[in-house]
PDB file of C-alpha atoms in Angstrom:
ATOM      1  CA  MET Y   1     100.078 114.690  91.790  1.00 58.00           C
ATOM      2  CA  ALA Y   2     102.848 114.520  93.839  1.00 75.00           C
ATOM      3  CA  GLU Y   3     105.883 112.865  94.018  1.00 80.00           C
ATOM      4  CA  CYS Y   4     106.241 109.432  94.251  1.00 86.00           C
ATOM      5  CA  TYR Y   5     108.753 107.892  96.351  1.00 92.00           C
ATOM      6  CA  ALA Y   6     110.434 104.848  96.682  1.00 93.00           C
ATOM      7  CA  ILE Y   7     108.453 102.508  99.487  1.00 95.00           C
ATOM      8  CA  GLU Y   8     111.648 102.160 101.694  1.00 94.00           C
ATOM      9  CA  GLU Y   9     111.675 106.205 101.317  1.00 95.00           C
ATOM     10  CA  VAL Y  10     108.001 106.262 103.227  1.00 96.00           C
ATOM     11  CA  VAL Y  11     106.810 102.814 105.335  1.00 94.00           C
ATOM     12  CA  PRO Y  12     109.138 102.179 108.118  1.00 86.00           C
ATOM     13  CA  HIS Y  13     108.645  97.985 107.929  1.00 84.00           C
ATOM     14  CA  ARG Y  14     111.824  96.396 106.742  1.00 82.00           C
ATOM     15  CA  ASP Y  15     112.619  93.479 105.198  1.00 81.00           C
ATOM     16  CA  GLY Y  16     109.580  90.731 105.248  1.00 80.00           C
ATOM     17  CA  MET Y  17     107.444  92.918 107.124  1.00 90.00           C
ATOM     18  CA  CYS Y  18     107.285  95.586 104.295  1.00 93.00           C
ATOM     19  CA  LEU Y  19     103.962  94.523 102.191  1.00 96.00           C
ATOM     20  CA  LEU Y  20     103.810  96.698  99.709  1.00 97.00           C
ATOM     21  CA  ASP Y  21     105.526  96.984  96.152  1.00 97.00           C
ATOM     22  CA  ARG Y  22     104.637 100.715  95.329  1.00 97.00           C
ATOM     23  CA  VAL Y  23     103.663 103.828  95.576  1.00 97.00           C
ATOM     24  CA  LEU Y  24     100.998 104.742  92.499  1.00 97.00           C
ATOM     25  CA  ARG Y  25     100.076 108.090  92.779  1.00 97.00           C
ATOM     26  CA  TRP Y  26      99.510 109.752  96.317  1.00 97.00           C
ATOM     27  CA  ASP Y  27      97.718 113.479  97.009  1.00 96.00           C
ATOM     28  CA  ASP Y  28      96.768 115.487  99.978  1.00 96.00           C
ATOM     29  CA  GLU Y  29      93.635 112.956 100.369  1.00 97.00           C
ATOM     30  CA  THR Y  30      94.298 109.520  98.805  1.00 98.00           C
ATOM     31  CA  ILE Y  31      97.284 107.116  97.780  1.00 98.00           C
ATOM     32  CA  GLN Y  32      97.357 104.533  95.711  1.00 98.00           C
ATOM     33  CA  ALA Y  33      99.357 101.776  96.245  1.00 98.00           C
ATOM     34  CA  GLU Y  34     100.638  97.735  94.807  1.00 98.00           C
ATOM     35  CA  LEU Y  35     102.135  94.554  95.142  1.00 98.00           C
ATOM     36  CA  VAL Y  36     102.189  91.076  93.781  1.00 98.00           C
ATOM     37  CA  VAL Y  37     101.340  88.629  95.695  1.00 98.00           C
ATOM     38  CA  PRO Y  38     104.091  86.439  96.791  1.00 97.00           C
ATOM     39  CA  TYR Y  39     104.323  83.260  96.290  1.00 97.00           C
ATOM     40  CA  GLU Y  40     107.179  82.887  99.624  1.00 94.00           C
ATOM     41  CA  GLY Y  41     107.355  84.808 102.709  1.00 91.00           C
ATOM     42  CA  LEU Y  42     105.351  86.280 105.312  1.00 89.00           C
ATOM     43  CA  PHE Y  43     101.496  84.983 105.115  1.00 95.00           C
ATOM     44  CA  VAL Y  44     101.948  82.767 102.706  1.00 97.00           C
ATOM     45  CA  GLU Y  45     100.379  79.567 102.681  1.00 95.00           C
ATOM     46  CA  ASP Y  46      98.646  76.983 100.126  1.00 93.00           C
ATOM     47  CA  GLY Y  47      99.251  79.355  97.092  1.00 96.00           C
ATOM     48  CA  GLY Y  48      98.278  82.645  98.399  1.00 98.00           C
ATOM     49  CA  VAL Y  49      98.062  84.949 101.169  1.00 98.00           C
ATOM     50  CA  PRO Y  50      94.487  84.698 103.299  1.00 98.00           C
ATOM     51  CA  ALA Y  51      92.418  87.607 102.860  1.00 98.00           C
ATOM     52  CA  TRP Y  52      92.314  89.125 106.083  1.00 97.00           C
ATOM     53  CA  VAL Y  53      96.233  90.327 105.358  1.00 97.00           C
ATOM     54  CA  GLY Y  54      94.024  92.564 103.377  1.00 98.00           C
ATOM     55  CA  ILE Y  55      94.052  94.851 106.865  1.00 97.00           C
ATOM     56  CA  GLU Y  56      96.992  95.134 106.827  1.00 97.00           C
ATOM     57  CA  TYR Y  57      97.750  96.205 103.416  1.00 98.00           C
ATOM     58  CA  MET Y  58      95.128  98.513 103.550  1.00 98.00           C
ATOM     59  CA  ALA Y  59      97.211  99.954 106.900  1.00 97.00           C
ATOM     60  CA  GLN Y  60     100.371 100.178 105.221  1.00 97.00           C
ATOM     61  CA  ALA Y  61      98.641 102.170 102.377  1.00 98.00           C
ATOM     62  CA  ILE Y  62      97.900 104.587 105.071  1.00 98.00           C
ATOM     63  CA  ALA Y  63     101.620 104.571 106.065  1.00 97.00           C
ATOM     64  CA  ALA Y  64     102.569 105.516 102.668  1.00 97.00           C
ATOM     65  CA  TRP Y  65     100.305 108.371 102.549  1.00 97.00           C
ATOM     66  CA  ALA Y  66     101.471 109.354 105.669  1.00 96.00           C
ATOM     67  CA  GLY Y  67     105.244 108.557 104.809  1.00 96.00           C
ATOM     68  CA  CYS Y  68     104.829 110.683 101.687  1.00 96.00           C
ATOM     69  CA  ARG Y  69     103.244 113.821 103.284  1.00 96.00           C
ATOM     70  CA  ALA Y  70     106.570 113.557 106.292  1.00 95.00           C
ATOM     71  CA  ARG Y  71     108.832 113.326 103.219  1.00 95.00           C
ATOM     72  CA  ARG Y  72     106.809 116.101 100.863  1.00 95.00           C
ATOM     73  CA  ALA Y  73     107.601 118.508 104.190  1.00 94.00           C
ATOM     74  CA  GLY Y  74     111.637 117.145 104.956  1.00 95.00           C
ATOM     75  CA  ARG Y  75     110.812 114.702 107.339  1.00 94.00           C
ATOM     76  CA  GLU Y  76     111.363 111.175 108.671  1.00 92.00           C
ATOM     77  CA  PRO Y  77     108.255 109.109 108.111  1.00 92.00           C
ATOM     78  CA  ASN Y  78     106.774 108.642 111.928  1.00 90.00           C
ATOM     79  CA  ILE Y  79     105.584 105.470 113.148  1.00 90.00           C
ATOM     80  CA  GLY Y  80     102.268 104.902 113.450  1.00 92.00           C
ATOM     81  CA  PHE Y  81      99.431 102.138 114.187  1.00 94.00           C
ATOM     82  CA  LEU Y  82      96.623  99.544 113.785  1.00 94.00           C
ATOM     83  CA  LEU Y  83      93.811 101.221 115.970  1.00 95.00           C
ATOM     84  CA  GLY Y  84      91.312  98.492 113.617  1.00 93.00           C
ATOM     85  CA  SER Y  85      88.950  98.079 111.425  1.00 94.00           C
ATOM     86  CA  ARG Y  86      85.096  98.920 110.540  1.00 90.00           C
ATOM     87  CA  ARG Y  87      82.717  96.654 107.899  1.00 92.00           C
ATOM     88  CA  TYR Y  88      85.961  94.476 106.116  1.00 96.00           C
ATOM     89  CA  THR Y  89      84.727  92.478 103.744  1.00 97.00           C
ATOM     90  CA  SER Y  90      86.358  90.136 100.994  1.00 98.00           C
ATOM     91  CA  THR Y  91      84.775  88.995  98.036  1.00 98.00           C
ATOM     92  CA  ARG Y  92      87.440  86.123  98.529  1.00 97.00           C
ATOM     93  CA  ASP Y  93      89.036  83.696 101.157  1.00 97.00           C
ATOM     94  CA  VAL Y  94      92.537  84.098  99.361  1.00 98.00           C
ATOM     95  CA  PHE Y  95      94.732  86.437  97.377  1.00 98.00           C
ATOM     96  CA  PRO Y  96      96.462  84.376  94.873  1.00 98.00           C
ATOM     97  CA  SER Y  97     100.150  84.634  95.033  1.00 98.00           C
ATOM     98  CA  GLY Y  98     101.045  86.192  91.406  1.00 98.00           C
ATOM     99  CA  THR Y  99      98.240  88.675  91.517  1.00 98.00           C
ATOM    100  CA  ARG Y 100      98.946  92.289  91.376  1.00 98.00           C
ATOM    101  CA  LEU Y 101      96.858  94.498  94.147  1.00 98.00           C
ATOM    102  CA  ARG Y 102      95.925  97.800  93.971  1.00 98.00           C
ATOM    103  CA  ILE Y 103      95.530  99.217  97.517  1.00 98.00           C
ATOM    104  CA  ASP Y 104      93.601 102.365  97.741  1.00 98.00           C
ATOM    105  CA  ALA Y 105      92.853 104.643 100.463  1.00 98.00           C
ATOM    106  CA  ARG Y 106      90.915 108.049 101.249  1.00 98.00           C
ATOM    107  CA  CYS Y 107      91.514 110.078 104.512  1.00 98.00           C
ATOM    108  CA  GLU Y 108      88.036 110.553 105.411  1.00 98.00           C
ATOM    109  CA  LEU Y 109      89.199 112.197 109.224  1.00 96.00           C
ATOM    110  CA  LEU Y 110      92.592 113.439 110.632  1.00 95.00           C
ATOM    111  CA  ALA Y 111      92.390 115.068 113.999  1.00 95.00           C
ATOM    112  CA  ASP Y 112      95.123 117.132 114.958  1.00 93.00           C
ATOM    113  CA  ASN Y 113      96.231 115.156 118.197  1.00 93.00           C
ATOM    114  CA  GLY Y 114      96.617 111.834 114.998  1.00 92.00           C
ATOM    115  CA  LEU Y 115      93.640 110.042 115.076  1.00 96.00           C
ATOM    116  CA  GLY Y 116      92.347 109.457 111.567  1.00 97.00           C
ATOM    117  CA  MET Y 117      90.444 106.900 109.800  1.00 98.00           C
ATOM    118  CA  PHE Y 118      90.167 105.933 106.102  1.00 98.00           C
ATOM    119  CA  ALA Y 119      88.295 104.541 103.387  1.00 98.00           C
ATOM    120  CA  CYS Y 120      89.855 101.608 102.305  1.00 98.00           C
ATOM    121  CA  SER Y 121      89.964  98.498  99.066  1.00 98.00           C
ATOM    122  CA  VAL Y 122      91.948  96.379  97.840  1.00 98.00           C
ATOM    123  CA  GLN Y 123      91.748  95.605  93.938  1.00 98.00           C
ATOM    124  CA  ALA Y 124      92.619  93.538  91.670  1.00 98.00           C
ATOM    125  CA  GLY Y 125      92.114  94.362  87.825  1.00 97.00           C
ATOM    126  CA  ASP Y 126      88.592  96.424  88.052  1.00 96.00           C
ATOM    127  CA  GLU Y 127      87.479  93.883  90.509  1.00 98.00           C
ATOM    128  CA  GLN Y 128      87.437  95.488  94.118  1.00 98.00           C
ATOM    129  CA  TRP Y 129      88.571  91.965  96.331  1.00 98.00           C
ATOM    130  CA  ALA Y 130      87.961  93.839 100.041  1.00 98.00           C
ATOM    131  CA  VAL Y 131      86.674  97.108 101.799  1.00 98.00           C
ATOM    132  CA  ALA Y 132      87.138  98.120 105.079  1.00 98.00           C
ATOM    133  CA  ASN Y 133      87.153 101.817 107.576  1.00 98.00           C
ATOM    134  CA  VAL Y 134      90.574 101.582 109.584  1.00 98.00           C
ATOM    135  CA  SER Y 135      91.816 103.380 111.943  1.00 97.00           C
ATOM    136  CA  VAL Y 136      95.117 104.337 112.571  1.00 97.00           C
ATOM    137  CA  PHE Y 137      96.969 106.468 115.099  1.00 95.00           C
ATOM    138  CA  GLU Y 138      99.951 108.662 114.706  1.00 92.00           C
ATOM    139  CA  PRO Y 139     101.142 110.627 117.711  1.00 87.00           C
ATOM    140  CA  ALA Y 140     103.972 113.111 117.455  1.00 81.00           C
ATOM    141  CA  ASP Y 141     106.631 111.078 118.739  1.00 77.00           C
ATOM    142  CA  ALA Y 142     106.050 107.758 118.496  1.00 76.00           C
ATOM    143  CA  MET Y 143     108.985 106.443 120.949  1.00 78.00           C
ATOM    144  CA  ALA Y 144     107.928 108.833 123.873  1.00 78.00           C
ATOM    145  CA  TYR Y 145     104.308 106.976 123.186  1.00 76.00           C
ATOM    146  CA  LEU Y 146     105.399 103.409 123.906  1.00 78.00           C
ATOM    147  CA  GLU Y 147     107.764 104.422 126.521  1.00 80.00           C
ATOM    148  CA  SER Y 148     104.702 106.386 128.520  1.00 81.00           C
ATOM    149  CA  GLY Y 149     102.926 102.731 128.874  1.00 72.00           C
ATOM    150  CA  GLU Y 150      99.464 104.063 127.169  1.00 73.00           C
ATOM    151  CA  ALA Y 151     100.725 102.189 124.145  1.00 64.00           C
TER     152      ALA Y 151
END
C-alpha cells in the first residue's frame, strides 16, 4: 500500500469545493476516499446532499488518485477535468447528512494523452449507493490547455 497523503495535498479543490475528507488507501490502479456528508455547506438541502453529487465525489476521488501519483513522483498535483459519466445510477435520491461514505475508483484506462476512464462507486457501510464509469482528462499543462480555447 502506498503512502496516504492529506486530502489538501492531493486534491486541487479548496475551501468548500473540496468535498472529500481523506484518502483511506490507494495504489497504482485504485483509490478509496472517505467523507461524512455535511449538515451544511455546498449542495446541502433538506437534511442531505442530492445523489447526483455522487458524480463529483467520484471525480474528486479520481483527482486524489492522480494527486497521490504526482506526489509520489515528487510533483505537484495537476488540474484535471471531468468529461462525463456513463450509466450513473443511485439507489438513493439523497445522501443523508452525517452518513459516512466511501468512494472507490479503479482506473480502467489511462492513455498517454491524459484521457482516463474509471469504474467508481459510492458505498455506505456494506451497501453500494451509487455506481458509474467516469471519464476524465488531465492535460500535461492545464493552464496552457485552458488558454488555448480547446477546453
